[in-house]
GROMACS .gro file of C-alpha atoms in nm:
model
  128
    1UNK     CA    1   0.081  -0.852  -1.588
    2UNK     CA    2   0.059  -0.732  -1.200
    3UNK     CA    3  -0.197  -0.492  -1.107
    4UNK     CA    4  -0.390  -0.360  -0.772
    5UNK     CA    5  -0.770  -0.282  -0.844
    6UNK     CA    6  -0.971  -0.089  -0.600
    7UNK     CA    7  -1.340  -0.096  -0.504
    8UNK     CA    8  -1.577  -0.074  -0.233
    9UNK     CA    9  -1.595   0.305  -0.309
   10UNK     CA   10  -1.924   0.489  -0.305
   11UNK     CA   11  -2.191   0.732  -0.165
   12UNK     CA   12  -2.208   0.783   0.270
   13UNK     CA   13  -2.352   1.023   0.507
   14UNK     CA   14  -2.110   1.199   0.759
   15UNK     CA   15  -2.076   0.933   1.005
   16UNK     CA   16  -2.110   0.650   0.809
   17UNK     CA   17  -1.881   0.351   0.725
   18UNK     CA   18  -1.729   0.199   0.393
   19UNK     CA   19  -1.490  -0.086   0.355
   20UNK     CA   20  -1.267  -0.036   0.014
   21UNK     CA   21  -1.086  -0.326  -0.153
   22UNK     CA   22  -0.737  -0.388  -0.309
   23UNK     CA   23  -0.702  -0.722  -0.453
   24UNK     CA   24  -0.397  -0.798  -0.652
   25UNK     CA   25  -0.345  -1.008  -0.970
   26UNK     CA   26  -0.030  -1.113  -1.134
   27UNK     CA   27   0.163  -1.126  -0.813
   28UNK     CA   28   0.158  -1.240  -0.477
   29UNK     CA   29   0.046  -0.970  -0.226
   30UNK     CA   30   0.159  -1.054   0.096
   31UNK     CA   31   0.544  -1.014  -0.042
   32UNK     CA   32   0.479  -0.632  -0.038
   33UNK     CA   33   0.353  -0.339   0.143
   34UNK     CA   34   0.057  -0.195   0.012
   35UNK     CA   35  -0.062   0.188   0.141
   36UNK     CA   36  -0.381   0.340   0.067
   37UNK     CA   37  -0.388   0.718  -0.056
   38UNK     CA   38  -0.663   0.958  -0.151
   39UNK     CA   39  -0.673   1.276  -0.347
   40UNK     CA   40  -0.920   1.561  -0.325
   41UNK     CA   41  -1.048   1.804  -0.564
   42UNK     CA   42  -0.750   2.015  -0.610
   43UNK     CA   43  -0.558   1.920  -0.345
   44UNK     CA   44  -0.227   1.674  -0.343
   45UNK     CA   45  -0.253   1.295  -0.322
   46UNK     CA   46  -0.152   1.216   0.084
   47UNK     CA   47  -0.103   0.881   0.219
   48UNK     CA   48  -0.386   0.740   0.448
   49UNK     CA   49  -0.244   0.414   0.608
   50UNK     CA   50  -0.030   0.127   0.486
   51UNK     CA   51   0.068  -0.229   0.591
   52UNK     CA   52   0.412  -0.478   0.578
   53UNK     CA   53   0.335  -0.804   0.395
   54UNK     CA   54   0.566  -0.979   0.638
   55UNK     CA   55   0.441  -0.905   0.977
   56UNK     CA   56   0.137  -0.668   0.891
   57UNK     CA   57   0.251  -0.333   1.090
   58UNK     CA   58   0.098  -0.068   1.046
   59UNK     CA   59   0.061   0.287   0.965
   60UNK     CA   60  -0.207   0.567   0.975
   61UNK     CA   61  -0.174   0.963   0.896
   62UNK     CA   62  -0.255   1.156   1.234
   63UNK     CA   63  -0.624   1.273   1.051
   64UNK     CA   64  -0.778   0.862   1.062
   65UNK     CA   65  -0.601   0.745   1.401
   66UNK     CA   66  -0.910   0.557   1.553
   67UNK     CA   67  -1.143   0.545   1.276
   68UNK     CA   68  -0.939   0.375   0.992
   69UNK     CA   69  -0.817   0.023   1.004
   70UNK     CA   70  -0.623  -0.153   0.755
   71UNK     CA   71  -0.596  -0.554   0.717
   72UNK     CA   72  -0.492  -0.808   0.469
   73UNK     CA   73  -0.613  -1.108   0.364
   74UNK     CA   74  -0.328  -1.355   0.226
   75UNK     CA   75  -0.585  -1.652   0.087
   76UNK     CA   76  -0.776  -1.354  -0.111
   77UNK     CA   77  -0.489  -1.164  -0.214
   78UNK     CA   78  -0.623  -0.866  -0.075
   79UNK     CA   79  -0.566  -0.568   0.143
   80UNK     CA   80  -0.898  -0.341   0.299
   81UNK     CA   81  -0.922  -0.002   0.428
   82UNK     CA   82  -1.219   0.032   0.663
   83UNK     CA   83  -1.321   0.348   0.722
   84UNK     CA   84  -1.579   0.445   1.014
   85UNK     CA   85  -1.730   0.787   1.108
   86UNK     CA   86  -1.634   0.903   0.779
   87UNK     CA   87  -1.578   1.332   0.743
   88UNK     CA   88  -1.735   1.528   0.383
   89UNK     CA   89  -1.372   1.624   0.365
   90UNK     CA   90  -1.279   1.299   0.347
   91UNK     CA   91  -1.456   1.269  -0.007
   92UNK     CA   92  -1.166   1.140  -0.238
   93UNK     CA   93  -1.090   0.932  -0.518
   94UNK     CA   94  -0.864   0.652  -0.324
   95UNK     CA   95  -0.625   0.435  -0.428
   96UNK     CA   96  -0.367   0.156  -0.324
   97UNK     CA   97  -0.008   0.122  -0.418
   98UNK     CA   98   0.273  -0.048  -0.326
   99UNK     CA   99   0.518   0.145  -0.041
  100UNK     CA  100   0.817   0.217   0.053
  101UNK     CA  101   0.806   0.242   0.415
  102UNK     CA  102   1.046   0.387   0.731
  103UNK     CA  103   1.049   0.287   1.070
  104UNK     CA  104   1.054  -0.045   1.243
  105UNK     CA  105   0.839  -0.404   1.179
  106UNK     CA  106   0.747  -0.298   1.523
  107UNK     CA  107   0.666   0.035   1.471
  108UNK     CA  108   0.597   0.208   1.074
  109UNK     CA  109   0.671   0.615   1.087
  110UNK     CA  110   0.569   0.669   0.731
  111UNK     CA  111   0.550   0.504   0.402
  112UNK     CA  112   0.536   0.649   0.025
  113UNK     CA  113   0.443   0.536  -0.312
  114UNK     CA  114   0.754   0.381  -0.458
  115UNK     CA  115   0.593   0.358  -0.821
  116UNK     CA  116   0.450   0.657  -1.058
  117UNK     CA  117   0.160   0.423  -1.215
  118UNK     CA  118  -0.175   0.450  -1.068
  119UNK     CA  119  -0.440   0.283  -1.115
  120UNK     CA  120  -0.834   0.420  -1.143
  121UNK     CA  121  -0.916   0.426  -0.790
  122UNK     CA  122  -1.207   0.423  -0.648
  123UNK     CA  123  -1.447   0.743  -0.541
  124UNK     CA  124  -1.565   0.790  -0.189
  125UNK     CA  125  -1.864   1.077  -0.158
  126UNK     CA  126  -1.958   1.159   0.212
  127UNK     CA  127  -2.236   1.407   0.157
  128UNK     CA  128  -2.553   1.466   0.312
   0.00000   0.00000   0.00000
């Protein structure tokens, strides 16, 4: 039985900073690449950033360049999002997913969900 949980989700002002989990069970995680997404209220699910589990390149949508960072930790079996200066648009339920990704180990151009099951997620509120 392999599955990705996420947590680390929760309630932040505009400006502030959360650090989300993905740990893995069932599987080794450092064999894939995992990518964080997020949906909105009524809008589509969009990737945010993702990472190889060979070399750990990496990629971020255009919208989190500078404030996001994603890392891995092999020993945990875990891959984090941190997010800083966080945006009330940004509220989302997000999740992580193994990718499919495009580009170079040197240099990731996009990646994409290459499975249809998602987990529960885990809700970000950045509200005042």
């Amino acid at each position: 039985q392999a599955q990705l949980v996420e947590s680390g989700g929760g309630l932040v002002q505009p400006g502030g900073s959360l650090r989300l989990s993905c740990t893995a069970s069932g599987f080794s995680l450092y064999l894939y690449a995992i990518g964080w997404f997020r949906q909105a209220p009524g809008k589509e699910r969009e990737v945010v950033s993702c990472v190889l589990g060979d070399d750990g390149s990496t990629y971020y949508a255009d919208s989190v360049k500078g404030r996001f960072t994603i890392s891995r930790d092999d020993a945990k079996n875990t891959v984090y999002l941190q997010m800083n200066n966080l945006k009330p648009e940004e509220t989302a339920v997000y999740y992580c997913q193994t990718v499919g990704t495009a580009g170079t180990h040197e240099a990731l151009t996009a990646c994409w969900a290459d499975s249809d099951s998602w987990g529960q997620g885990t809700q970000v509120t950045v509200s005042s």
